[in-house]
Coordinates of C-alpha atoms and ligand atoms in Angstrom, one line a residue:
M1 CA -12.2 -9.2 -30.4
R2 CA -9.2 -9.0 -28.8
I3 CA -8.2 -12.0 -26.5
P4 CA -5.8 -12.0 -23.7
I5 CA -2.4 -13.4 -25.1
Q6 CA -2.6 -16.3 -22.3
S7 CA -5.8 -17.3 -23.9
V8 CA -4.1 -18.2 -27.3
T9 CA -3.8 -21.6 -27.7
P10 CA -3.0 -23.7 -31.1
K11 CA -6.8 -24.7 -31.0
T12 CA -7.8 -20.7 -31.2
G13 CA -8.0 -20.6 -35.2
H14 CA -8.0 -16.7 -36.0
A15 CA -7.2 -14.7 -33.2
E16 CA -6.7 -10.8 -32.5
I17 CA -4.1 -10.0 -30.0
S18 CA -3.1 -6.4 -29.0
G19 CA 0.0 -5.5 -26.7
W20 CA 3.5 -4.2 -26.5
V21 CA 6.5 -5.3 -29.3
H22 CA 8.7 -6.8 -26.6
E23 CA 11.7 -8.1 -29.1
V24 CA 12.2 -8.1 -32.6
R25 CA 14.5 -10.5 -35.0
D26 CA 14.7 -10.2 -38.7
L27 CA 15.8 -13.3 -40.3
G28 CA 16.2 -12.3 -43.9
G29 CA 13.0 -14.0 -45.5
L30 CA 11.6 -14.8 -41.8
A31 CA 10.9 -11.8 -39.3
F32 CA 9.6 -12.8 -35.4
F33 CA 8.0 -10.4 -32.9
L34 CA 7.2 -11.2 -29.5
I35 CA 4.0 -9.5 -28.4
R36 CA 3.5 -8.8 -24.7
D37 CA 0.4 -8.1 -22.9
R38 CA -0.5 -8.7 -18.8
T39 CA -1.3 -12.2 -19.2
G40 CA 1.8 -13.3 -21.3
I41 CA 3.6 -13.4 -24.9
I42 CA 3.1 -14.7 -28.1
Q43 CA 5.5 -14.9 -31.4
V44 CA 3.9 -13.6 -34.2
T45 CA 5.8 -14.8 -37.3
I46 CA 5.8 -12.8 -40.7
P47 CA 7.1 -15.3 -43.6
K48 CA 7.8 -12.2 -45.6
K49 CA 7.1 -13.5 -49.2
K50 CA 3.2 -14.6 -48.1
V51 CA 2.4 -11.6 -46.5
S52 CA 0.6 -8.6 -47.7
E53 CA 2.4 -5.0 -48.6
A54 CA 0.6 -3.4 -45.4
V55 CA 1.6 -6.2 -43.0
L56 CA 5.3 -5.9 -44.3
A57 CA 5.5 -1.9 -44.2
A58 CA 4.1 -2.0 -40.6
A59 CA 6.4 -4.6 -39.7
K60 CA 9.4 -2.8 -40.7
A61 CA 8.1 0.2 -39.2
V62 CA 7.7 -0.7 -35.7
S63 CA 9.5 -0.1 -32.7
R64 CA 10.2 -2.3 -29.3
E65 CA 7.6 -1.4 -27.0
S66 CA 5.1 0.2 -29.4
I67 CA 1.5 -0.8 -29.0
V68 CA 0.5 -3.1 -32.1
R69 CA -3.0 -5.0 -33.2
V70 CA -2.6 -8.4 -34.9
T71 CA -4.9 -10.4 -36.3
G72 CA -4.3 -14.0 -37.5
T73 CA -4.4 -17.7 -37.5
V74 CA -2.9 -19.5 -34.8
K75 CA -0.4 -22.6 -35.2
A76 CA 1.1 -24.8 -33.3
M77 CA 5.1 -24.3 -32.9
E78 CA 7.2 -26.0 -30.4
K79 CA 9.6 -23.8 -30.1
A80 CA 7.9 -20.8 -29.4
P81 CA 6.6 -19.3 -25.9
G82 CA 3.2 -21.0 -25.1
G83 CA 3.8 -23.8 -27.9
R84 CA 2.0 -21.6 -30.3
E85 CA 2.7 -18.6 -32.9
L86 CA 0.7 -16.3 -34.8
V87 CA 0.6 -15.7 -38.6
P88 CA -0.8 -12.4 -39.3
D89 CA -2.9 -10.8 -42.0
S90 CA -3.1 -7.9 -40.9
F91 CA -0.4 -5.7 -38.3
E92 CA -1.2 -3.0 -37.4
I93 CA 0.8 -0.1 -35.3
V94 CA -1.7 1.6 -32.6
S95 CA 1.0 3.9 -30.9
L96 CA 4.8 4.1 -32.0
A97 CA 7.3 3.9 -29.1
E98 CA 10.1 6.6 -29.6
T99 CA 13.8 5.1 -29.8
P100 CA 15.8 5.0 -28.1
L101 CA 13.8 3.7 -25.0
P102 CA 14.4 5.5 -22.1
L103 CA 14.9 1.8 -20.3
D104 CA 15.5 -1.2 -21.5
V105 CA 12.5 -3.4 -20.4
V106 CA 13.8 -6.5 -21.5
E107 CA 17.7 -6.4 -20.4
K108 CA 18.7 -9.0 -17.8
V109 CA 20.9 -6.7 -15.9
P110 CA 18.4 -4.2 -14.3
A111 CA 19.3 -0.4 -14.7
D112 CA 20.3 1.7 -11.4
L113 CA 17.0 2.6 -9.0
D114 CA 17.0 6.1 -10.1
T115 CA 16.7 5.6 -14.0
R116 CA 14.1 3.0 -13.2
L117 CA 12.2 5.4 -11.1
D118 CA 12.7 8.0 -13.5
A119 CA 11.0 6.2 -16.0
R120 CA 8.9 4.3 -14.1
F121 CA 5.8 3.2 -16.5
L122 CA 8.4 1.5 -18.5
D123 CA 10.3 -0.3 -15.3
V124 CA 7.0 -1.6 -14.4
R125 CA 6.5 -3.3 -17.8
R126 CA 8.9 -5.9 -16.6
P127 CA 7.1 -8.7 -15.4
R128 CA 9.6 -9.1 -12.0
V129 CA 9.0 -5.2 -11.2
A130 CA 5.2 -5.4 -11.7
A131 CA 5.3 -8.6 -9.6
V132 CA 5.8 -6.4 -6.6
F133 CA 3.0 -4.5 -7.3
Q134 CA 0.4 -7.5 -7.7
I135 CA 1.9 -8.9 -4.6
R136 CA 1.4 -5.5 -2.6
S137 CA -2.2 -5.6 -4.1
A138 CA -2.9 -9.1 -3.0
A139 CA -1.3 -8.1 0.4
M140 CA -3.7 -5.1 0.7
H141 CA -6.6 -7.3 -0.1
A142 CA -5.8 -9.8 2.4
I143 CA -5.4 -7.1 5.0
N144 CA -8.9 -5.3 4.3
D145 CA -10.3 -8.8 4.3
F146 CA -9.1 -10.0 7.5
L147 CA -9.6 -6.4 9.3
H148 CA -13.5 -6.5 7.9
K149 CA -13.7 -10.0 9.2
E150 CA -12.5 -8.7 12.6
G151 CA -15.1 -6.4 12.5
F152 CA -13.5 -3.4 12.0
T153 CA -14.7 -0.5 10.1
S154 CA -12.7 1.2 7.5
I155 CA -12.1 5.3 7.9
T156 CA -10.9 8.0 6.4
T157 CA -9.4 11.1 8.1
P158 CA -7.6 14.2 7.0
K159 CA -4.5 14.6 6.1
I160 CA -4.5 18.4 6.0
V161 CA -4.4 19.2 9.4
A162 CA -3.7 22.0 12.1
A163 CA -1.6 20.4 15.0
A164 CA 1.0 18.1 15.1
T165 CA 0.3 14.2 16.6
E166 CA 3.3 14.5 18.8
G167 CA 6.2 16.9 18.9
G168 CA 9.6 15.8 17.5
T169 CA 8.5 14.8 14.5
E170 CA 9.2 17.4 11.3
L171 CA 6.0 18.3 9.4
F172 CA 5.6 19.9 5.9
P173 CA 3.7 23.1 6.4
I174 CA 1.0 24.2 3.5
A175 CA -0.8 27.0 2.3
Y176 CA -4.0 26.8 3.5
F177 CA -5.9 29.9 2.9
D178 CA -4.9 32.1 5.7
K179 CA -4.4 29.4 8.2
E180 CA -1.1 27.8 9.2
A181 CA -1.8 24.0 8.4
F182 CA 0.2 20.6 7.6
L183 CA 0.2 17.4 6.2
N184 CA -0.5 14.6 8.7
Q185 CA 2.2 12.6 10.0
S186 CA -0.1 9.9 11.3
P187 CA -3.8 9.5 11.6
Q188 CA -2.9 8.7 15.9
L189 CA -5.2 11.6 17.2
Y190 CA -8.3 11.0 14.9
K191 CA -8.5 6.9 14.9
Q192 CA -8.1 7.6 19.0
M193 CA -11.3 10.1 18.5
M194 CA -13.1 7.9 16.7
M195 CA -13.0 5.4 20.1
A196 CA -15.2 8.1 21.9
A197 CA -17.3 8.2 18.9
G198 CA -18.2 4.5 19.4
F199 CA -17.1 2.7 16.7
E200 CA -14.8 0.4 18.8
K201 CA -13.0 -1.1 16.0
V202 CA -11.4 1.2 13.6
Y203 CA -8.7 0.7 10.8
E204 CA -7.3 3.2 7.9
I205 CA -4.9 3.0 5.4
G206 CA -3.6 5.7 4.2
P207 CA -0.6 8.1 3.5
I208 CA 1.6 9.7 6.0
F209 CA 4.0 12.5 5.7
R210 CA 7.8 13.0 7.3
A211 CA 9.5 16.1 6.8
E212 CA 12.6 14.6 7.9
E213 CA 15.6 14.7 6.0
H214 CA 16.2 10.8 5.8
N215 CA 18.4 9.5 3.3
T216 CA 18.3 5.5 4.1
T217 CA 17.0 2.3 2.2
K218 CA 13.9 2.3 4.8
H219 CA 12.5 6.0 5.1
L220 CA 10.2 8.0 2.9
N221 CA 8.7 11.2 3.3
E222 CA 5.4 10.2 2.0
A223 CA 4.4 6.4 3.3
T224 CA 1.6 4.1 3.2
S225 CA 0.6 3.5 6.9
I226 CA -2.1 1.0 7.7
D227 CA -3.4 2.1 11.3
I228 CA -5.7 0.4 13.6
E229 CA -7.6 1.4 17.1
V230 CA -9.4 -0.9 19.4
S231 CA -11.8 0.1 22.2
F232 CA -11.7 -2.1 25.5
A233 CA -8.4 -3.7 24.7
D234 CA -4.8 -3.4 25.6
H235 CA -1.5 -4.0 24.1
H236 CA -1.7 -8.1 24.3
E237 CA -4.7 -7.4 22.6
V238 CA -3.6 -5.4 19.7
M239 CA -0.4 -7.3 19.2
R240 CA -2.3 -10.5 18.9
I241 CA -4.2 -9.2 16.1
L242 CA -1.2 -7.6 14.5
E243 CA 0.8 -10.9 14.3
E244 CA -2.3 -12.6 13.1
L245 CA -2.8 -10.0 10.3
I246 CA 1.1 -10.5 9.6
V247 CA 0.9 -14.5 8.8
K248 CA -2.7 -14.0 7.4
T249 CA -1.4 -11.5 4.8
Y250 CA 1.8 -13.6 4.0
E251 CA -0.1 -16.9 3.7
Y252 CA -2.4 -14.8 1.1
V253 CA 0.4 -14.0 -0.9
N254 CA 1.8 -17.7 -0.6
V255 CA -1.3 -19.3 -2.2
T256 CA -2.4 -16.8 -4.6
C257 CA 0.8 -14.9 -5.9
G258 CA 2.8 -18.1 -6.8
D259 CA 3.6 -16.6 -10.6
Q260 CA 4.7 -13.4 -8.9
L261 CA 6.8 -14.9 -6.3
A262 CA 8.3 -17.1 -9.2
N263 CA 9.2 -14.1 -10.8
L264 CA 11.0 -12.8 -8.4
E265 CA 12.6 -15.9 -8.1
I266 CA 11.6 -16.1 -4.5
N267 CA 11.3 -20.0 -3.7
D268 CA 11.9 -20.1 -0.2
F269 CA 8.9 -17.7 0.7
A270 CA 8.3 -18.5 4.2
V271 CA 5.2 -17.4 6.1
P272 CA 6.2 -16.4 9.7
R273 CA 5.6 -18.3 12.9
T274 CA 3.6 -17.1 15.8
P275 CA 3.3 -16.4 18.3
F276 CA 6.2 -13.8 17.9
A277 CA 8.7 -13.6 20.6
R278 CA 8.1 -10.9 23.0
L279 CA 11.4 -9.0 23.8
P280 CA 11.1 -6.8 26.6
Y281 CA 13.0 -3.4 25.8
A282 CA 15.7 -4.0 28.5
D283 CA 16.7 -7.2 27.3
A284 CA 16.9 -5.9 23.5
I285 CA 19.4 -3.4 24.7
A286 CA 21.4 -5.8 26.7
I287 CA 21.6 -8.0 23.6
A288 CA 22.9 -4.7 21.3
Q289 CA 25.5 -4.1 24.0
K290 CA 26.8 -7.5 23.6
K291 CA 26.8 -7.3 19.7
I292 CA 27.7 -3.8 18.8
A293 CA 30.7 -1.6 19.5
D294 CA 28.6 1.7 19.6
P295 CA 27.8 2.2 23.2
I296 CA 23.9 2.0 23.9
K297 CA 22.1 2.0 27.2
F298 CA 18.7 1.8 28.7
G299 CA 16.5 4.8 27.4
D300 CA 18.5 5.5 24.3
D301 CA 16.6 4.6 21.1
I302 CA 17.5 1.8 19.1
S303 CA 19.9 2.7 16.5
A304 CA 19.7 0.9 12.9
A305 CA 22.9 -0.9 14.0
A306 CA 21.3 -2.0 17.5
E307 CA 18.2 -3.3 15.3
H308 CA 20.3 -5.1 13.1
A309 CA 22.3 -7.1 16.0
I310 CA 18.8 -8.0 17.7
G311 CA 17.1 -9.0 14.6
A312 CA 20.1 -11.5 13.7
E313 CA 19.7 -12.5 17.2
M314 CA 16.1 -13.0 16.9
G315 CA 15.5 -14.3 13.6
D316 CA 12.2 -14.1 12.7
H317 CA 9.5 -11.4 13.4
Y318 CA 9.2 -10.3 17.1
F319 CA 8.3 -7.8 19.3
I320 CA 9.8 -5.2 21.9
V321 CA 7.7 -4.4 24.5
D322 CA 8.1 -2.7 27.8
W323 CA 9.6 0.4 26.8
P324 CA 10.7 3.6 28.8
S325 CA 7.8 5.8 28.8
E326 CA 10.8 8.6 28.3
I327 CA 11.1 7.3 24.6
R328 CA 7.3 7.0 23.7
P329 CA 4.4 9.3 22.9
Y330 CA 2.5 11.4 25.3
Y331 CA -0.6 8.8 24.4
A332 CA 1.1 5.6 25.5
M333 CA 0.0 3.9 29.0
P334 CA 2.7 3.8 31.7
Y335 CA 2.6 0.8 33.7
E336 CA 0.5 1.2 37.0
N337 CA 3.4 -0.7 39.1
D338 CA 6.2 1.5 37.2
P339 CA 5.7 4.2 35.5
T340 CA 8.7 4.9 33.9
I341 CA 8.1 2.2 31.6
C342 CA 4.9 2.0 29.7
K343 CA 2.5 -0.5 27.5
A344 CA 4.1 0.5 24.1
F345 CA 5.9 -2.0 21.8
D346 CA 7.6 -2.1 18.3
L347 CA 6.7 -4.8 15.7
M348 CA 10.2 -6.0 14.2
H349 CA 11.4 -7.7 11.1
P350 CA 15.0 -8.9 11.6
R351 CA 15.8 -6.1 9.5
M352 CA 14.0 -3.5 10.6
E353 CA 10.7 -2.0 12.4
L354 CA 7.6 -2.4 11.0
S355 CA 5.3 -1.2 13.7
S356 CA 4.6 1.0 16.3
G357 CA 2.0 0.7 18.5
A358 CA 0.5 0.7 22.7
Q359 CA -2.3 0.7 24.8
R360 CA -3.1 4.5 25.0
V361 CA -3.6 6.6 28.0
H362 CA -7.8 7.1 28.4
K363 CA -7.7 8.9 31.3
Y364 CA -8.0 12.8 30.8
E365 CA -5.9 14.2 33.4
L366 CA -3.2 11.4 33.1
L367 CA -2.8 12.6 29.3
V368 CA -2.8 16.2 30.0
S369 CA 0.2 15.8 32.4
Q370 CA 2.0 13.5 29.9
I371 CA 1.3 16.1 27.0
K372 CA 2.7 18.7 29.3
K373 CA 5.9 16.2 30.5
K374 CA 7.1 16.2 26.8
G375 CA 6.9 20.0 27.0
L376 CA 4.3 20.3 24.9
N377 CA 0.9 22.7 25.3
P378 CA -2.2 20.8 26.1
E379 CA -4.1 24.2 24.7
S380 CA -2.7 23.3 21.1
F381 CA -4.4 19.7 21.4
E382 CA -8.0 20.7 22.6
F383 CA -9.6 19.1 19.7
Y384 CA -8.2 15.9 20.6
L385 CA -8.7 16.3 24.2
R386 CA -12.0 17.4 24.3
P387 CA -13.4 13.9 23.7
F388 CA -11.5 12.4 26.6
R389 CA -13.7 14.7 29.0
F390 CA -16.9 13.1 27.3
G391 CA -16.7 9.1 28.2
M392 CA -13.4 7.7 26.5
P393 CA -13.4 3.8 26.7
P394 CA -9.9 2.2 27.4
H395 CA -8.1 1.4 23.7
A396 CA -5.1 0.7 22.0
G397 CA -3.7 0.4 18.5
W398 CA -0.5 0.6 16.1
G399 CA 0.5 2.0 12.9
L400 CA 1.9 -0.8 10.5
G401 CA 4.2 0.5 7.5
A402 CA 2.8 -0.9 4.4
D403 CA 5.8 -0.1 2.2
R404 CA 8.0 -1.9 4.9
L405 CA 6.2 -4.6 5.0
I406 CA 6.4 -5.5 1.1
M407 CA 10.2 -4.6 1.3
T408 CA 10.7 -6.8 4.2
M409 CA 8.0 -9.9 2.3
L410 CA 9.9 -9.8 -0.7
G411 CA 13.7 -9.0 0.5
L412 CA 13.7 -5.7 -1.5
G413 CA 16.8 -3.8 -0.9
N414 CA 15.1 -0.3 -0.8
V415 CA 11.9 0.7 0.2
R416 CA 11.6 2.8 -2.8
E417 CA 11.1 -0.6 -4.7
A418 CA 7.9 -1.3 -3.0
V419 CA 6.4 1.9 -3.9
L420 CA 5.2 3.0 -7.6
F421 CA 6.1 6.9 -7.3
P422 CA 8.2 7.2 -4.1
R423 CA 8.9 10.3 -2.4
D424 CA 11.9 11.2 -0.7
M425 CA 14.1 14.8 -0.2
H426 CA 15.3 14.4 -3.7
R427 CA 12.8 12.9 -5.6
L428 CA 9.3 14.8 -6.4
V429 CA 8.7 13.6 -10.3
P430 CA 7.4 11.6 -11.3
Ligands
ATP1 P1 11.6 4.9 12.4 O1 12.2 5.0 13.7 O2 12.2 3.3 11.9 O3 12.0 5.6 11.6 P2 9.0 5.6 13.6 O4 9.2 4.9 14.8 O5 9.4 6.9 13.2 O6 10.1 4.7 12.5 P3 6.5 5.5 13.6 O7 6.2 6.9 13.7 O8 6.8 4.7 15.0 O9 7.6 5.2 12.8 O10 5.1 4.9 12.5 C1 4.8 3.4 12.5 C2 5.5 2.8 11.4 O11 4.9 3.5 10.1 C3 6.8 2.5 11.4 O12 6.9 1.2 11.8 C4 7.0 2.3 10.0 O13 6.8 0.6 9.5 C5 6.3 3.1 9.0 N1 7.0 4.7 8.9 C6 7.1 5.4 9.8 N2 7.8 6.6 9.2 C7 8.0 6.1 7.8 C8 8.8 6.5 7.0 N3 9.4 7.6 6.9 N4 9.2 5.7 5.8 C9 8.6 4.4 5.5 N5 7.7 4.0 6.7 C10 7.8 4.8 7.5
MG2 MG1 7.8 3.4 15.5

């Protein structure tokens, strides 16, 4: 029976392993193979004079990254990885890899990102790359676990929709029988409707689609969003949940992903400190005005350059709060005493925005008037507005980009590195 390579020790005796041919070295009378599975690497040593014809023939024919099944005797060998080697009595090629490989799995200098993404299945065979996705998996586990413990119900909302969530964002139209339909840009309207359904705390982790012609290292056309919505809560309460979720996720990764962090050569993994600073939007603009050359004023979106300048000043995660109502969506709740600003926030990593959220408008009349103010037609939102006429509790929530969370957590240069099969303007395959 096959045993994981990590479990093979000098005490194992006779063992069967299966895995990829990581490296081949031929030293005349001796041939060395490094065989890799997801648990580790073992050296298979073939003394050419002492093994069968069949073993020799297979060893000669095999290429790097082929799958082999090897049985043999385990011996202690100080110089080999893990302090042991396997001397085969059978060496079988299970699946031969073509040569040349489209991507070199063992090369120290990584290929460029496009080449890597074109051959992603080979790219992720590298422990360094696999580590990103193992950490992503652990992070998502921590997030699910945290939200369940906080009493959230996990929901799934449609990704094929009839209307945009908000004006402005470009949508992907799709062929849907004889109707006009789109891929959803956000679960916003649906998670709000679930507040009217009485669920009180819901979350969804799922894809969001944005048809914008981005050409940046932090935008994708298909991203993964972690969305929550909470009844009888204000923006302060959901900011607390968000900062706690970030810290719990970092802590879990720190405790459970030591090997993966080492593979990524991250030795200074720092869990962010709470509470995160709450920086009013007006103060954020003032910082940007002092630090960047481009003109920026109250009421402008925060540009990438401004984001970097403010981030450098803040040093760790922080919230930008009290945004001008004009530049936030219609569903953000204006302050009663000054409706020109609203109870919206962004969670920022020093490098970029991670999340946007707000206390929402729960009063029907105010919502309709805000939709009109944005130049949108309330009639096209009737499916969304209807629940607001039948008992809608006050509520608040946010959407957090999973891909950017992993990108910033691991210091990756490009969000595409945090996504197995990224979708951007130029990439639809694989
Ligand atoms: P940005 O201004 O950085 O483009 P946004 O304000 O348009 O982001 P939101 O609509 O607020 O994005 O979405 C909430 C979160 O979802 C963002 O903070 C981000 O983490 C993530 N997100 C949104 N759009 C994208 C995208 N195109 N690619 C990757 N992540 C995204
Ligand atoms: Mg945003």
